[in-house]
Coordinates of C-alpha atoms in Angstrom, one line a residue:
M1 CA -30.1 -27.6 27.6
R2 CA -28.4 -29.4 30.2
E3 CA -26.7 -31.6 27.7
Q4 CA -25.9 -28.8 25.4
F5 CA -24.5 -26.3 28.1
P6 CA -23.5 -28.6 31.2
I7 CA -21.5 -25.8 32.7
A8 CA -24.6 -23.7 32.9
H9 CA -25.8 -26.1 35.4
E10 CA -23.4 -25.6 37.8
T11 CA -23.7 -23.1 40.7
R12 CA -24.0 -19.5 39.6
N13 CA -22.5 -16.4 41.1
P14 CA -25.3 -15.2 43.3
S15 CA -24.0 -11.5 43.0
G16 CA -27.4 -10.0 42.3
S17 CA -26.7 -8.3 38.8
S18 CA -26.0 -9.5 35.3
S19 CA -23.4 -7.2 33.8
S20 CA -20.0 -5.7 34.7
S21 CA -19.5 -3.3 31.8
A22 CA -19.3 0.5 32.3
N23 CA -21.7 0.9 29.3
L24 CA -24.4 -1.2 30.9
P25 CA -26.6 -0.9 34.0
P26 CA -26.5 -3.8 36.4
F27 CA -29.6 -5.8 35.4
P28 CA -30.9 -7.2 38.6
S29 CA -30.9 -11.0 38.6
G30 CA -34.1 -12.6 39.7
A31 CA -36.2 -9.6 38.3
L32 CA -37.5 -8.1 35.0
S33 CA -35.6 -5.2 33.4
E34 CA -37.3 -3.2 30.6
L35 CA -35.7 -1.2 28.0
T36 CA -37.3 1.2 25.6
P37 CA -35.9 3.5 23.1
A38 CA -36.6 7.3 23.3
H39 CA -36.3 7.6 19.5
P40 CA -35.8 5.2 16.5
S41 CA -32.1 5.8 16.1
S42 CA -31.4 4.9 19.9
G43 CA -29.4 1.7 18.8
L44 CA -31.0 -0.8 21.0
S45 CA -28.7 -3.2 19.1
L46 CA -25.9 -2.0 21.0
I47 CA -27.0 -3.4 24.3
L48 CA -27.0 -6.8 22.9
A49 CA -23.6 -6.3 21.3
E50 CA -22.4 -4.9 24.8
I51 CA -23.7 -7.9 26.5
L52 CA -21.9 -10.4 24.1
R53 CA -18.9 -8.4 24.3
V54 CA -18.8 -8.4 28.2
D55 CA -19.2 -12.2 27.9
L56 CA -16.3 -12.3 25.5
D57 CA -14.2 -10.0 27.9
H58 CA -14.7 -12.5 30.7
T59 CA -13.5 -15.4 28.5
H60 CA -10.4 -13.3 27.7
G61 CA -9.9 -12.3 31.3
E62 CA -10.2 -8.6 30.4
S63 CA -13.0 -7.8 33.1
N64 CA -11.8 -7.0 36.6
S65 CA -15.1 -7.0 38.2
S66 CA -16.4 -9.6 40.4
D67 CA -20.0 -8.3 40.3
S68 CA -21.2 -10.1 37.2
S69 CA -23.3 -13.3 37.2
I70 CA -22.7 -13.7 33.4
L71 CA -20.1 -16.3 33.5
S72 CA -17.9 -17.0 30.3
D73 CA -19.2 -20.5 30.0
E74 CA -23.1 -19.8 30.5
P75 CA -25.4 -19.5 27.8
I76 CA -27.4 -16.1 27.0
A77 CA -30.7 -16.8 25.6
L78 CA -32.1 -14.4 23.0
I79 CA -35.7 -14.6 22.2
D80 CA -36.2 -12.8 19.0
G81 CA -39.8 -11.6 18.9
R82 CA -39.8 -10.7 15.1
N83 CA -36.9 -12.8 13.7
S84 CA -34.9 -9.6 13.2
F85 CA -31.4 -10.6 14.9
D86 CA -28.7 -10.6 12.2
P87 CA -25.9 -13.1 13.5
G88 CA -23.8 -12.2 10.4
S89 CA -23.1 -8.9 12.0
Y90 CA -21.4 -10.5 15.1
D91 CA -18.4 -12.8 14.9
A92 CA -18.6 -16.5 15.8
E93 CA -16.7 -16.1 19.0
S94 CA -19.2 -13.5 20.2
C95 CA -22.1 -15.7 19.4
S96 CA -20.7 -18.9 20.8
R97 CA -22.9 -18.9 23.9
L98 CA -26.0 -17.1 22.3
L99 CA -29.1 -19.4 22.5
W100 CA -31.1 -17.6 19.5
I101 CA -34.9 -18.4 19.4
R102 CA -36.5 -17.1 16.3
C103 CA -40.1 -16.2 16.9
H104 CA -42.8 -14.5 14.5
D105 CA -45.2 -13.0 17.0
S106 CA -45.7 -12.3 20.8
K107 CA -47.6 -15.5 21.6
E108 CA -44.6 -17.6 20.3
S109 CA -42.2 -15.1 22.2
L110 CA -44.0 -15.3 25.5
R111 CA -44.4 -19.2 25.3
C112 CA -40.6 -19.5 24.9
C113 CA -40.0 -17.1 27.5
D114 CA -42.3 -19.1 29.8
L115 CA -40.5 -22.5 28.8
L116 CA -36.9 -21.0 29.4
L117 CA -37.7 -19.5 32.8
H118 CA -39.1 -22.9 33.9
D119 CA -35.9 -24.6 32.9
E120 CA -34.1 -22.5 35.7
N121 CA -30.6 -22.8 34.0
L122 CA -30.2 -19.2 32.5
S123 CA -28.4 -16.4 34.2
L124 CA -29.6 -13.9 31.6
L125 CA -32.5 -14.0 29.2
V126 CA -33.3 -11.3 26.6
L127 CA -36.7 -10.9 25.2
D128 CA -36.9 -8.7 22.2
L129 CA -40.4 -7.3 21.6
L130 CA -39.1 -4.1 20.0
L131 CA -40.7 -4.7 16.6
T132 CA -44.0 -6.0 18.0
P133 CA -46.9 -3.8 17.2
P134 CA -48.1 -2.0 20.2
R135 CA -51.7 -3.2 19.7
E136 CA -50.3 -6.6 20.0
L137 CA -48.3 -6.0 23.0
H138 CA -51.5 -4.3 24.9
L139 CA -53.3 -7.5 24.4
I140 CA -50.8 -9.2 26.8
P141 CA -52.3 -9.4 30.2
S142 CA -50.6 -8.0 33.2
S143 CA -50.7 -11.6 34.8
S144 CA -48.1 -12.6 32.3
W145 CA -45.7 -10.1 33.4
Y146 CA -46.2 -11.0 37.1
R147 CA -46.0 -14.7 36.2
F148 CA -42.7 -14.0 34.2
R149 CA -41.5 -11.8 37.5
N150 CA -42.2 -14.7 39.8
L151 CA -40.4 -17.2 37.6
A152 CA -37.4 -15.0 37.2
K153 CA -37.1 -14.8 40.9
R154 CA -37.3 -18.5 41.4
S155 CA -34.7 -19.2 39.0
N156 CA -32.6 -16.1 39.7
T157 CA -32.6 -15.0 36.1
A158 CA -32.0 -11.5 35.0
V159 CA -34.8 -10.9 32.2
L160 CA -34.1 -8.0 30.0
I161 CA -37.1 -7.1 28.0
F162 CA -36.9 -4.5 24.8
T163 CA -40.3 -2.9 24.3
P164 CA -41.1 0.1 21.8
Q165 CA -42.7 1.8 25.0
H166 CA -43.0 1.1 28.8
L167 CA -45.6 -1.4 29.3
I168 CA -44.4 -4.0 32.1
P169 CA -46.1 -3.1 35.6
C170 CA -43.7 -5.1 37.5
A171 CA -40.4 -4.2 36.2
A172 CA -37.8 -3.9 39.0
L173 CA -35.7 -1.5 36.5
Q174 CA -37.1 0.6 33.7
L175 CA -34.6 2.2 31.2
S176 CA -34.8 4.8 28.4
L177 CA -32.0 4.4 25.9
D178 CA -31.4 8.0 25.0
S179 CA -28.6 7.5 22.4
S180 CA -28.9 9.2 19.1
F181 CA -26.8 8.5 16.1
P182 CA -26.5 10.2 12.7
L183 CA -26.2 8.3 9.5
S184 CA -22.5 8.8 9.6
A185 CA -22.5 6.3 12.6
L186 CA -23.1 3.4 10.0
K187 CA -19.5 3.9 9.0
Q188 CA -18.3 3.3 12.6
D189 CA -17.5 0.0 14.2
R190 CA -20.3 -1.2 16.5
H191 CA -17.9 -1.0 19.6
E192 CA -17.0 2.4 19.0
L193 CA -20.4 3.4 19.5
K194 CA -21.4 3.8 23.4
P195 CA -25.2 3.5 24.5
T196 CA -26.7 5.9 26.8
Y197 CA -29.5 5.6 28.9
S198 CA -31.6 6.9 31.8
H199 CA -33.4 4.9 34.3
R200 CA -35.4 4.7 37.4
K201 CA -35.4 1.9 39.7
I202 CA -38.6 0.7 40.9
A203 CA -39.1 -1.0 44.2
L204 CA -39.9 -4.9 44.0
H205 CA -43.2 -6.0 44.4
N206 CA -43.8 -8.8 46.9
S207 CA -47.1 -10.0 45.5

């Protein structure tokens, strides 16, 4: 990754959060955030679209916030747990800094997450386990999440994890995406649809 994204290896903004959009919560750097849909039509893909749009806004100088650690030249990693991401639904510029890792099961996904966190050169890592069967997710030992939490803290990486239900015991932030869209929303542009969410902040564990 150092050769592919040299600017990402420069000193990053140590602001403590990874988004500056009014439509996104501030995902804490150096910690895990878990996002779960309240119902099937919640539109988790809007969160990823918003992250990519925020990055694009920084490129064009449209953001006035100084609180973001997503810099316009930094890569954003997406670990696609069930190979469900459709890059064709985004324009090329939005995906220009997206490092897309296609996986087929939770073991592959967690292995990739471990490798990328050890690399210590990402400001934001998105782990999409939304389509992973709950039975498979519950086989993941709690120690794995604590290891990822510690690696995220060491690398100052904000890790955003999409899950079908809340299951991460050491998440610093747990969010429930409450958006509900009718079928008619399919005719609208993605940027016209705004995600809504509720969340509770959990005290960071020291162990």
